[in-house]
XYZ file of C-alpha atoms in Angstrom:
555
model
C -28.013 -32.268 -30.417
C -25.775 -29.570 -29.197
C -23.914 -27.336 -31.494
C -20.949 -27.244 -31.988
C -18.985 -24.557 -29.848
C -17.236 -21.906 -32.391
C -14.250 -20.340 -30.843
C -14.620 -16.777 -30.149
C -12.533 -14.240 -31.753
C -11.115 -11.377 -29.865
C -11.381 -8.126 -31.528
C -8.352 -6.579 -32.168
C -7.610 -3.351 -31.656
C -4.800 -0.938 -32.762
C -2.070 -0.288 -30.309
C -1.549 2.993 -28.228
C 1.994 4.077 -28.793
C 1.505 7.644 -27.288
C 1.626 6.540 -23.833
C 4.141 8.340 -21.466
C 7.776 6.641 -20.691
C 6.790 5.667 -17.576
C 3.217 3.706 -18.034
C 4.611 2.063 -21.179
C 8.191 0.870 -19.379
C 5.336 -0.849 -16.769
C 3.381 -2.443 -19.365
C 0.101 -0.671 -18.199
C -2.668 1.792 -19.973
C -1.983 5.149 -19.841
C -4.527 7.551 -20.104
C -2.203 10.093 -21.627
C -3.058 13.026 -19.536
C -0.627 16.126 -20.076
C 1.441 16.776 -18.488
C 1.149 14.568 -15.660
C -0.668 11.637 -16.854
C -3.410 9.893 -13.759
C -1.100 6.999 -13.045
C 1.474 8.594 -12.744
C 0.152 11.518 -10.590
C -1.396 9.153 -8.546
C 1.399 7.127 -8.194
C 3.903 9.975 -7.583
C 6.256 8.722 -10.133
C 8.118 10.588 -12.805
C 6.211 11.163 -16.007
C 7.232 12.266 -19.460
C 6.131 11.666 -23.055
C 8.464 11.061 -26.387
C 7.279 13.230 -28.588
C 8.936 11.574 -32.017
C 7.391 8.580 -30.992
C 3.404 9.642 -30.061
C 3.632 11.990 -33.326
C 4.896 9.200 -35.769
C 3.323 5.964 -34.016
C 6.823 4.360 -34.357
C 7.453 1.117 -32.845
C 9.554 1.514 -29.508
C 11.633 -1.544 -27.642
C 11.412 -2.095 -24.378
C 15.586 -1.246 -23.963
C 14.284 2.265 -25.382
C 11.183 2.868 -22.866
C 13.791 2.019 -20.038
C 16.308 4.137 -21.674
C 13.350 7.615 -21.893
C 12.482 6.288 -18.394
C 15.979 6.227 -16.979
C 16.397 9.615 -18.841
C 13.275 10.978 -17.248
C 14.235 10.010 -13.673
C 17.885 11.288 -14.194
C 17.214 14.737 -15.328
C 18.295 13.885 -18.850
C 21.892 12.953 -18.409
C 22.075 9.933 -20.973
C 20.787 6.346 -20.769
C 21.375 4.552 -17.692
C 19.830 1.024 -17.663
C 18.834 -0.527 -15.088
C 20.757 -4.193 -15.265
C 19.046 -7.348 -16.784
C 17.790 -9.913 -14.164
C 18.460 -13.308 -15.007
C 16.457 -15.835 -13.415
C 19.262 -18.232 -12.951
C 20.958 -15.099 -10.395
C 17.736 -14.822 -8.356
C 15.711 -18.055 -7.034
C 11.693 -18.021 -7.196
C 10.773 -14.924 -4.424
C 14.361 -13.089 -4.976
C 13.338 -12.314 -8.401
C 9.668 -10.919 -7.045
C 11.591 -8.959 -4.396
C 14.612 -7.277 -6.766
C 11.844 -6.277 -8.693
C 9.769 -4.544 -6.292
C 12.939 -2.983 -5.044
C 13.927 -2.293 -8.596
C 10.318 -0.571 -9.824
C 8.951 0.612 -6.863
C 11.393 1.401 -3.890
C 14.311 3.080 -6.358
C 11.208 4.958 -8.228
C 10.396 6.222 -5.087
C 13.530 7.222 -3.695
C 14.588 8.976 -7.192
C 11.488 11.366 -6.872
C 14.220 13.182 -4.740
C 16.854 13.289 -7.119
C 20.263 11.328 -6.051
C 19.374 9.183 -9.422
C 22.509 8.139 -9.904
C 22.904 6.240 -6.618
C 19.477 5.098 -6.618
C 19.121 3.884 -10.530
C 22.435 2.391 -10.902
C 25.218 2.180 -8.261
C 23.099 0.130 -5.869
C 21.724 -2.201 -8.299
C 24.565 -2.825 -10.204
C 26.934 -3.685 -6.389
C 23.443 -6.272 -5.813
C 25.182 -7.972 -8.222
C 28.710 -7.801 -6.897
C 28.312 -7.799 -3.384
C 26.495 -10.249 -1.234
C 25.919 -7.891 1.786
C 24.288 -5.675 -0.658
C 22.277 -8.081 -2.728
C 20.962 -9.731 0.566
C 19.732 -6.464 2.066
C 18.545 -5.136 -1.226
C 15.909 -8.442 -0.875
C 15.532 -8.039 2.254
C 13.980 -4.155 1.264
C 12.120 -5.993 -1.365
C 10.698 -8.714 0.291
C 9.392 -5.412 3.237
C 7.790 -3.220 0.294
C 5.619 -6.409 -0.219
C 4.980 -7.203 2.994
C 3.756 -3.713 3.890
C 1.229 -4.480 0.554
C -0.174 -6.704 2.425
C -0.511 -4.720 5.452
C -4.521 -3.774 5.900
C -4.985 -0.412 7.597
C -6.560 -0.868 11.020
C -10.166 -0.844 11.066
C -11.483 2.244 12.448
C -14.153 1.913 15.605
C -17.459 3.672 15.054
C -17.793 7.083 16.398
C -13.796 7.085 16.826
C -11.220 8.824 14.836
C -8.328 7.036 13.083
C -5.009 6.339 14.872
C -2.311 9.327 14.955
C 0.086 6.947 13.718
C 0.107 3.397 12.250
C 3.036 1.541 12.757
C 4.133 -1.463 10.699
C 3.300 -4.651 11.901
C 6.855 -6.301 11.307
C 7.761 -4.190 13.743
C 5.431 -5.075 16.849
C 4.527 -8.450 15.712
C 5.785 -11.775 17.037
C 3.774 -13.730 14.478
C 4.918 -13.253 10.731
C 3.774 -13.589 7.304
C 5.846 -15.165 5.048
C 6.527 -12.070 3.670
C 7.965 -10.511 6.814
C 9.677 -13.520 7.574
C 11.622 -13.678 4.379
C 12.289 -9.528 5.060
C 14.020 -10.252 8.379
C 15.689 -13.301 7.208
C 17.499 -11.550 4.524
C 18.289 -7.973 6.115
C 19.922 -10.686 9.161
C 21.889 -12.559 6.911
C 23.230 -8.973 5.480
C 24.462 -7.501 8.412
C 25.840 -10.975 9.721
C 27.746 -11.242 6.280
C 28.666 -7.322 7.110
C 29.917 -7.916 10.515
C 32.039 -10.901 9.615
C 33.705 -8.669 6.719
C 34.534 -5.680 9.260
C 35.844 -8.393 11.766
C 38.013 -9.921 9.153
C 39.322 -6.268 7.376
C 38.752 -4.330 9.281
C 40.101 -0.662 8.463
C 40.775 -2.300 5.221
C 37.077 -2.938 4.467
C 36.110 -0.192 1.259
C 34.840 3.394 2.137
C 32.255 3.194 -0.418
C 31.092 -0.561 0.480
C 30.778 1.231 4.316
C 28.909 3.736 2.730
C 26.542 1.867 0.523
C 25.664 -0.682 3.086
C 24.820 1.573 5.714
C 22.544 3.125 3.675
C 20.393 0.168 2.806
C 20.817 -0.573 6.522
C 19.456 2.604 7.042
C 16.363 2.446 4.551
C 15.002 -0.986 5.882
C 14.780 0.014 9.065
C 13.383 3.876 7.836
C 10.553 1.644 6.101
C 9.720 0.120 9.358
C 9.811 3.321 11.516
C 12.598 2.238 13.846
C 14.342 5.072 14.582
C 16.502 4.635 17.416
C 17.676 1.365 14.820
C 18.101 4.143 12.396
C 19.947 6.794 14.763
C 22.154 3.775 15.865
C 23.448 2.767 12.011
C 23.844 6.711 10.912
C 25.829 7.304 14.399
C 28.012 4.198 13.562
C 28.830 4.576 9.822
C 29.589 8.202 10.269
C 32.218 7.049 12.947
C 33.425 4.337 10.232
C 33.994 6.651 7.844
C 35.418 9.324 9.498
C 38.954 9.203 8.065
C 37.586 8.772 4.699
C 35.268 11.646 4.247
C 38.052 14.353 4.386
C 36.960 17.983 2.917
C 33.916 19.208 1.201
C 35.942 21.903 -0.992
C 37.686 18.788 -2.435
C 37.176 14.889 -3.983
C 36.834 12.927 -1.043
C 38.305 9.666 -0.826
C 35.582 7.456 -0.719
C 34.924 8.432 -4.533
C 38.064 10.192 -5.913
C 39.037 7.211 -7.547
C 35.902 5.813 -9.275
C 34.073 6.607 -12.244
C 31.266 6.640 -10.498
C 29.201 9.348 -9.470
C 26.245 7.659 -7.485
C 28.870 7.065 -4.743
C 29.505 10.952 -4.746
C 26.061 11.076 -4.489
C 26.002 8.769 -1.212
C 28.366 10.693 0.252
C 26.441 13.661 -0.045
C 22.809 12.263 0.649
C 24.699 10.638 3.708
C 25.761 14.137 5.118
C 22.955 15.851 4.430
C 20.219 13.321 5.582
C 22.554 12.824 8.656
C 22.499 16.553 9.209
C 18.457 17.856 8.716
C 17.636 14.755 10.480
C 20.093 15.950 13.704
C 18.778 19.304 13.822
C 15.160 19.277 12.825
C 14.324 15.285 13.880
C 13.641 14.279 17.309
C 14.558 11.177 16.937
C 18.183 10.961 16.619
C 20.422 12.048 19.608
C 23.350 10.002 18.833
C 23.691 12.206 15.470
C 23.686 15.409 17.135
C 25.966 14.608 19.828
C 28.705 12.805 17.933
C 32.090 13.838 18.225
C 33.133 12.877 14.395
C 31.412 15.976 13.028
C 33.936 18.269 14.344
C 36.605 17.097 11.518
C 37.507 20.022 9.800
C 35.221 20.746 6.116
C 36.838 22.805 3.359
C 33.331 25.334 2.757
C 32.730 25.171 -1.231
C 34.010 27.901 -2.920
C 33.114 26.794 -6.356
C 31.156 29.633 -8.118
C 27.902 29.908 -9.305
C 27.739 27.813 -12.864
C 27.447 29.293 -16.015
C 23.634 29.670 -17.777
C 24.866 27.546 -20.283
C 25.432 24.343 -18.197
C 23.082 21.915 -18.355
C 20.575 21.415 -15.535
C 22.568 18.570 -14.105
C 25.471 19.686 -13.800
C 23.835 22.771 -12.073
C 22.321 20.635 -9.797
C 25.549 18.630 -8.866
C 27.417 21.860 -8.064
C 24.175 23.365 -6.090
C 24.301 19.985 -4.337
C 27.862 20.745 -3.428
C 27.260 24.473 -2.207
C 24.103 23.470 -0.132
C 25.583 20.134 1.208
C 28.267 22.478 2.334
C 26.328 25.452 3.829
C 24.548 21.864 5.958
C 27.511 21.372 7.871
C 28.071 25.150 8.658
C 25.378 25.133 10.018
C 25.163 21.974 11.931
C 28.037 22.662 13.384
C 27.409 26.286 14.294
C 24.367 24.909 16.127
C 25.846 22.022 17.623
C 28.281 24.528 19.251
C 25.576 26.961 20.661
C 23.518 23.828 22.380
C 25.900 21.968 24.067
C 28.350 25.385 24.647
C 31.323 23.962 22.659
C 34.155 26.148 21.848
C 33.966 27.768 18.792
C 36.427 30.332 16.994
C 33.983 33.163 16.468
C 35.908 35.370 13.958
C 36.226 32.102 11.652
C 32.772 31.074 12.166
C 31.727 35.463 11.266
C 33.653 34.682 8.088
C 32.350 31.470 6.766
C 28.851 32.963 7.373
C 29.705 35.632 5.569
C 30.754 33.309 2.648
C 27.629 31.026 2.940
C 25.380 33.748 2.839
C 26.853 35.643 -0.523
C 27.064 32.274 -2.147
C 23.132 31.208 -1.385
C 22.348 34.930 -2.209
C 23.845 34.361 -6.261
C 22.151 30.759 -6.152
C 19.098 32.486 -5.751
C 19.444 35.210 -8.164
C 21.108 32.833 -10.835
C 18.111 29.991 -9.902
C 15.289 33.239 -10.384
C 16.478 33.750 -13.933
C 16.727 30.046 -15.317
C 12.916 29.765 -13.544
C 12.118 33.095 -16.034
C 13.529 31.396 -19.281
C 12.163 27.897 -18.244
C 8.903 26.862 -20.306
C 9.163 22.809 -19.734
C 6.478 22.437 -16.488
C 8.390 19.689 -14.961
C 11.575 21.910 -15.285
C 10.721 24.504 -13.861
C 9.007 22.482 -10.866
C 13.254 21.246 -10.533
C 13.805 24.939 -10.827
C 11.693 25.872 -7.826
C 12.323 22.823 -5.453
C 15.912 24.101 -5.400
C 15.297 28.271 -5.097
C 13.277 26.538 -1.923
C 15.960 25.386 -0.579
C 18.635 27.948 -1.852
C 16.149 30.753 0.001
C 15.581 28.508 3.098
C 19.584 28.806 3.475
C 19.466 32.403 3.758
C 17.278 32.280 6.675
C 19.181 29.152 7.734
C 22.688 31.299 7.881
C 21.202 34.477 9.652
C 22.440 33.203 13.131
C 23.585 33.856 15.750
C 25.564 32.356 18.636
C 23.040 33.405 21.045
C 19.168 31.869 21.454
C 17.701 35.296 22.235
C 19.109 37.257 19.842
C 18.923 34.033 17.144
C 14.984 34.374 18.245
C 14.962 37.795 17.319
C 16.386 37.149 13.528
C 14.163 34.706 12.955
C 10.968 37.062 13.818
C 12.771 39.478 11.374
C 12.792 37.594 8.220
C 9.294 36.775 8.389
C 8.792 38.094 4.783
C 11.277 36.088 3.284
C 9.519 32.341 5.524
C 6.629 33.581 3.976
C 8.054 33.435 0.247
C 9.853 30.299 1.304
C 5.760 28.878 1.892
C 4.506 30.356 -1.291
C 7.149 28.537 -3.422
C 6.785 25.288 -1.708
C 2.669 25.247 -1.828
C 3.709 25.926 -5.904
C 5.535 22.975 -6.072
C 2.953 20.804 -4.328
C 0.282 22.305 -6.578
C 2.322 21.470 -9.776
C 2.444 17.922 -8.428
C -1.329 17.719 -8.122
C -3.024 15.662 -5.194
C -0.758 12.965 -3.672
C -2.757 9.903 -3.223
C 0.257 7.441 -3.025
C 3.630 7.416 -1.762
C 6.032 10.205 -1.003
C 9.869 9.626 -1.555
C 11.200 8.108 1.650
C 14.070 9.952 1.827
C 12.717 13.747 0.742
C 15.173 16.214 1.917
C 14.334 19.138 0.481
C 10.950 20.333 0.805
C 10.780 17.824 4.211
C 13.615 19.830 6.404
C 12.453 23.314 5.083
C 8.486 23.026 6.055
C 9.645 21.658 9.516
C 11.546 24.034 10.187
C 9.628 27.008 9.261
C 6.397 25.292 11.496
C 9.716 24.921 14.515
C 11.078 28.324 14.329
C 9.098 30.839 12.144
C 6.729 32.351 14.917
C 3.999 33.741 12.277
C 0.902 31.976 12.714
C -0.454 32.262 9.194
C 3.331 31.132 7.752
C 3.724 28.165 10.103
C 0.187 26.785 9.929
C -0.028 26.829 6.110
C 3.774 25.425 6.371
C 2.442 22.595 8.575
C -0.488 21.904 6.247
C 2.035 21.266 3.394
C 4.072 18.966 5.552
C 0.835 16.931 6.074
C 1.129 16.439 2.184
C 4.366 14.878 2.410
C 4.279 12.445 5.263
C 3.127 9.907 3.591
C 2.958 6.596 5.565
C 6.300 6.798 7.104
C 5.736 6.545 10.844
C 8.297 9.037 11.903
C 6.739 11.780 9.874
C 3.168 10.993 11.016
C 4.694 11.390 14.545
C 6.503 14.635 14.002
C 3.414 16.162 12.483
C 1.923 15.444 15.638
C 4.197 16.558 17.731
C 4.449 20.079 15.912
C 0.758 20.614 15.917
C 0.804 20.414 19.904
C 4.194 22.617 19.985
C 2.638 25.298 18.195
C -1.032 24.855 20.204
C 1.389 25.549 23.340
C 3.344 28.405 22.125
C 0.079 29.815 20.685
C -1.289 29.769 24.024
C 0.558 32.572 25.577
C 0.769 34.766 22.268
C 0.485 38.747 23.463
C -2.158 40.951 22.587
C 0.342 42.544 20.116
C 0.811 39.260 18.060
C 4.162 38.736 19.663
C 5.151 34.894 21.852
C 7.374 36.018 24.578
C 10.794 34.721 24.183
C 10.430 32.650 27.569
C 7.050 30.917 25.722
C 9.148 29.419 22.984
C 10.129 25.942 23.025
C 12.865 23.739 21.265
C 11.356 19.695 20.640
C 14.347 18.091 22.293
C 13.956 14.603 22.475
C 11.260 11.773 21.700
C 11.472 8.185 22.452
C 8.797 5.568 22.075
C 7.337 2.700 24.715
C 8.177 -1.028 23.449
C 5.206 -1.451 21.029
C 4.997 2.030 19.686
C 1.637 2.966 20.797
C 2.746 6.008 22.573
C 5.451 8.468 22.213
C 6.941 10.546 24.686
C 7.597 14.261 23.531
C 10.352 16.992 25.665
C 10.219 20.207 24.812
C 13.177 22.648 26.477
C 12.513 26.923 26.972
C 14.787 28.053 24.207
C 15.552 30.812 26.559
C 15.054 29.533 29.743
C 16.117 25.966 29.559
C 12.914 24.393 31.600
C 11.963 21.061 30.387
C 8.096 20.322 29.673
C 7.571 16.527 28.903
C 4.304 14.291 28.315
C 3.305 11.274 26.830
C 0.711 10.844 23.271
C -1.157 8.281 22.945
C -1.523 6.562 19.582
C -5.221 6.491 19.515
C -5.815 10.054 21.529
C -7.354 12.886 20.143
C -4.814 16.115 19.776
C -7.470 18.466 19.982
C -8.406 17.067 23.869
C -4.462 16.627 24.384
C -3.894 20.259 23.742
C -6.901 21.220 26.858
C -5.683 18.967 29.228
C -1.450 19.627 28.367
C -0.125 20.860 31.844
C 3.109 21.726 32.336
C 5.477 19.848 34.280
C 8.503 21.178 35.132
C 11.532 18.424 35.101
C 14.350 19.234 37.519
């Protein structure tokens, strides 16, 4: 006779309350590895530890591990909590799709600050505006697609693609996944389209603004950047009337309590203006007419030490955002020869310059005092930047003599490299996913690998680019392109370490073939204007590329 089966007992075991913020507010184990626990390293997502709660064991809700979490990701500027889903709002795959916008796209994106707009603005108008909420699904419904994506397999004895490109975007044949991605992002800019037909002028700035963004990011995730160039070039053009004077509240936010939209307005300049001048990919942006309205520069001064770090960073934000457009515009006048009023344009550098100078002075000293490691990693990402724009505003009107100041402040590219590889070694390996948007550490290593004509300082600067692409297919293609650009420039290097001015080369233009497999690459003679254009191949080897490059001249 059998026996009789006796239930067995699980053995319970006390629960860890010592976790971080950010493995506890995801309802996983968390190894509790200071500073940076494993997850979270691995995961490049924002980590952080409550120290009343691991040293008393106290009991924490869930509304207070999103609260630390929200704090975490913010910088410390209060709760901010992300808003309830209700299942009765959301029908069976919506829900799985907000969420995976909600806890892994906005995570992502607020690795490069901008938490505001990222944490609450656009999730909270997913619940007021349909165009929004569709596209918001639509980004959702993409991040699990790409999950599913398998990398492709690698051929014996041959070396992995240059690039991978997303499969929604060459495919005819799509999962459900994809299917329900396309569906939704369609339905948002049909419901977009109909809105602008019906109000036209009358349609909000900040709806404009929002939108376009999102528009912007799905088609970011999916490498389409002419899609991407297209969107940027036609919201800038939208809101033209409404995004008056940096030195001032613009209109497209004066009258909200809301500062994620300030936020937008500011990621949308700058990531409209590093992406025009050190991308490629996006003509249309350079070109445009609109970003010759006239821009109050920011004269606000340096904040007290007593501020907190936020509002610091809004008012650096501010003074850099600012400094952007001086210089886009400066260099939008020297390429295409457009007039510009040089004893204005002597004086605004000027300005810039002094005001970048005290940012990095004031920035040094809070970096001395700072203790907290993942403060003073937020310390150093912005004296990058704030030294980057005193190499940035050392220019001149003219490409030989703009050549020359470059090869001049060698010294300080070089301390510009040092502080980034700093902040890359704080982080610790990155195994997962950089932010999507990065515009700080992103612009400044591509430019010093473009323009900084010191071997050591723009290999090493290239090396820590290669730590930030990520899978985003436009980075992966821009590293590529920038190892051959240097390869050719090396090439005619004098005995004397010097590259003849007539050797160096601006990247002026890339487009892809229909299925992405190849990308065509222009460089023009910074000096002497002579176009040199070829075609990579997805699946070629650079090293073979760079032996059989020959020029050919393009009349």
């Amino acid at each position: 006779m059998t026996a009789p089966s006796v239930p067995r007992i699980r053995a319970r075991k006390p629960k860890v309350r010592s976790g971080c913020v950010t493995c506890k507010s995801r309802r996983i184990k968390c190894d509790e590895e200071r500073p940076v626990c494993r997850r979270c390293r691995k995961g490049w997502l924002p980590c952080g530890y409550n120290s009343s709660n691991s040293n008393q064991g106290g009991h924490q809700t869930q509304k207070d591990i999103v609260t630390a979490f929200q704090a975490e990701i913010g910088g410390g500027t209060g709760p901010r909590l992300l808003p309830k889903v209700r299942v009765s709002e959301f029908a069976e795959p919506e829900t799985l799709y907000f969420d995976l916008f909600r806890n892994t796209i906005v995570t992502n994106l607020c690795l490069n600050g901008y938490t505001n707009l990222w944490s609450r603005t656009i999730l909270r108008e997913t619940f007021r505006d349909e165009c929004v909420r569709d596209c918001v699904l639509g980004i959702g419904a993409l991040r699990r697609a790409m999950m599913d994506e398998k990398q492709q397999a690698k051929s014996p004895g041959r070396p992995p693609p240059l690039w991978t490109v997303p499969t929604i975007a060459v495919n005819s044949s799509y999962t459900k996944y994809q299917r329900d991605a396309i569906q939704y992002y369609t339905k948002s800019i049909s419901k977009f389209r109909s809105r602008m037909a019906r109000d036209g002028s009358s349609t909000p700035a900040r709806t404009i603004l929002i939108v376009s963004i999102l528009f912007v990011m799905f088609e970011a995730m999916q490498g389409d950047t002419d899609s991407v160039d297209r969107i940027m070039h036609a919201a800038r053009i939208l809101l033209k009337d409404s995004m008056t004077s940096m030195g001032s509240e613009r209109q497209v936010s004066s009258a909200l309590d809301d500062e994620g939209v300030r936020e937008a307005d500011y990621f949308l300049t700058r990531f409209s203006g590093y992406n025009s001048l050190l991308s490629p990919f996006y003509p249309s942006l350079l070109r445009e007419q609109s970003s010759e309205r006239e821009y109050g520069l920011v004269t606000e001064p340096v904040p007290d030490e007593t501020e907190s770090f936020r509002q610091v960073e809004l008012v650096f934000e501010r003074s850099t955002t600012s400094a952007l457009i001086w210089c886009f515009r400066t260099c939008q006048a020297s390429i295409f020869g457009r007039p510009l009023d040089m004893e204005k344009n002597r004086a605004e550098q000027a300005l810039v310059l002094s005001r970048v100078n005290e940012w990095c002075e004031f920035i040094k000293k809070k970096l001395e005092q700072e203790t907290d490691p993942l403060q003073r990693r937020s310390w150093k990402v912005m004296l990058v930047e704030a030294k980057m724009f005193t190499v940035y505003t050392t220019y001149s009107y003219d490409p030989a003599e703009r050549e020359i100041l470059w090869d001049a402040r060698v010294n300080d590219c070089r301390e510009v490299v040092d502080l980034a590889e700093s902040v890359l070694d704080d982080m610790g390996p990155i195994t997962a996913m950089p932010p999507l948007f990065e515009d700080k550490l992103v612009p400044t290593l591509r430019c010093l690998t473009c323009k900084c004509r010191d071997y050591e300082v723009r290999t090493r600067a290239l090396a820590l680019y290669r730590r930030l692409v990520g899978p985003w297919l436009e980075n992966r293609a821009i590293l590529v392109g920038l190892q051959i650009m240097i390869e050719l420039e090396e090439r005619d290097r004098d005995a004397s370490g010097f590259i003849p001015l007539k050797s160096r080369y601006r990247w002026n233009v890339s487009s892809w073939n229909k299925d992405r497999s190849e990308l065509r690459m222009v460089l023009m003679g910074i000096t002497t204007g002579i176009r040199k254009e070829f075609t990579i191949r997805q699946d070629g080897n650079i090293e073979d590329l760079i032996k059989q490059l020959t020029a050919v001249s393009v009349e």
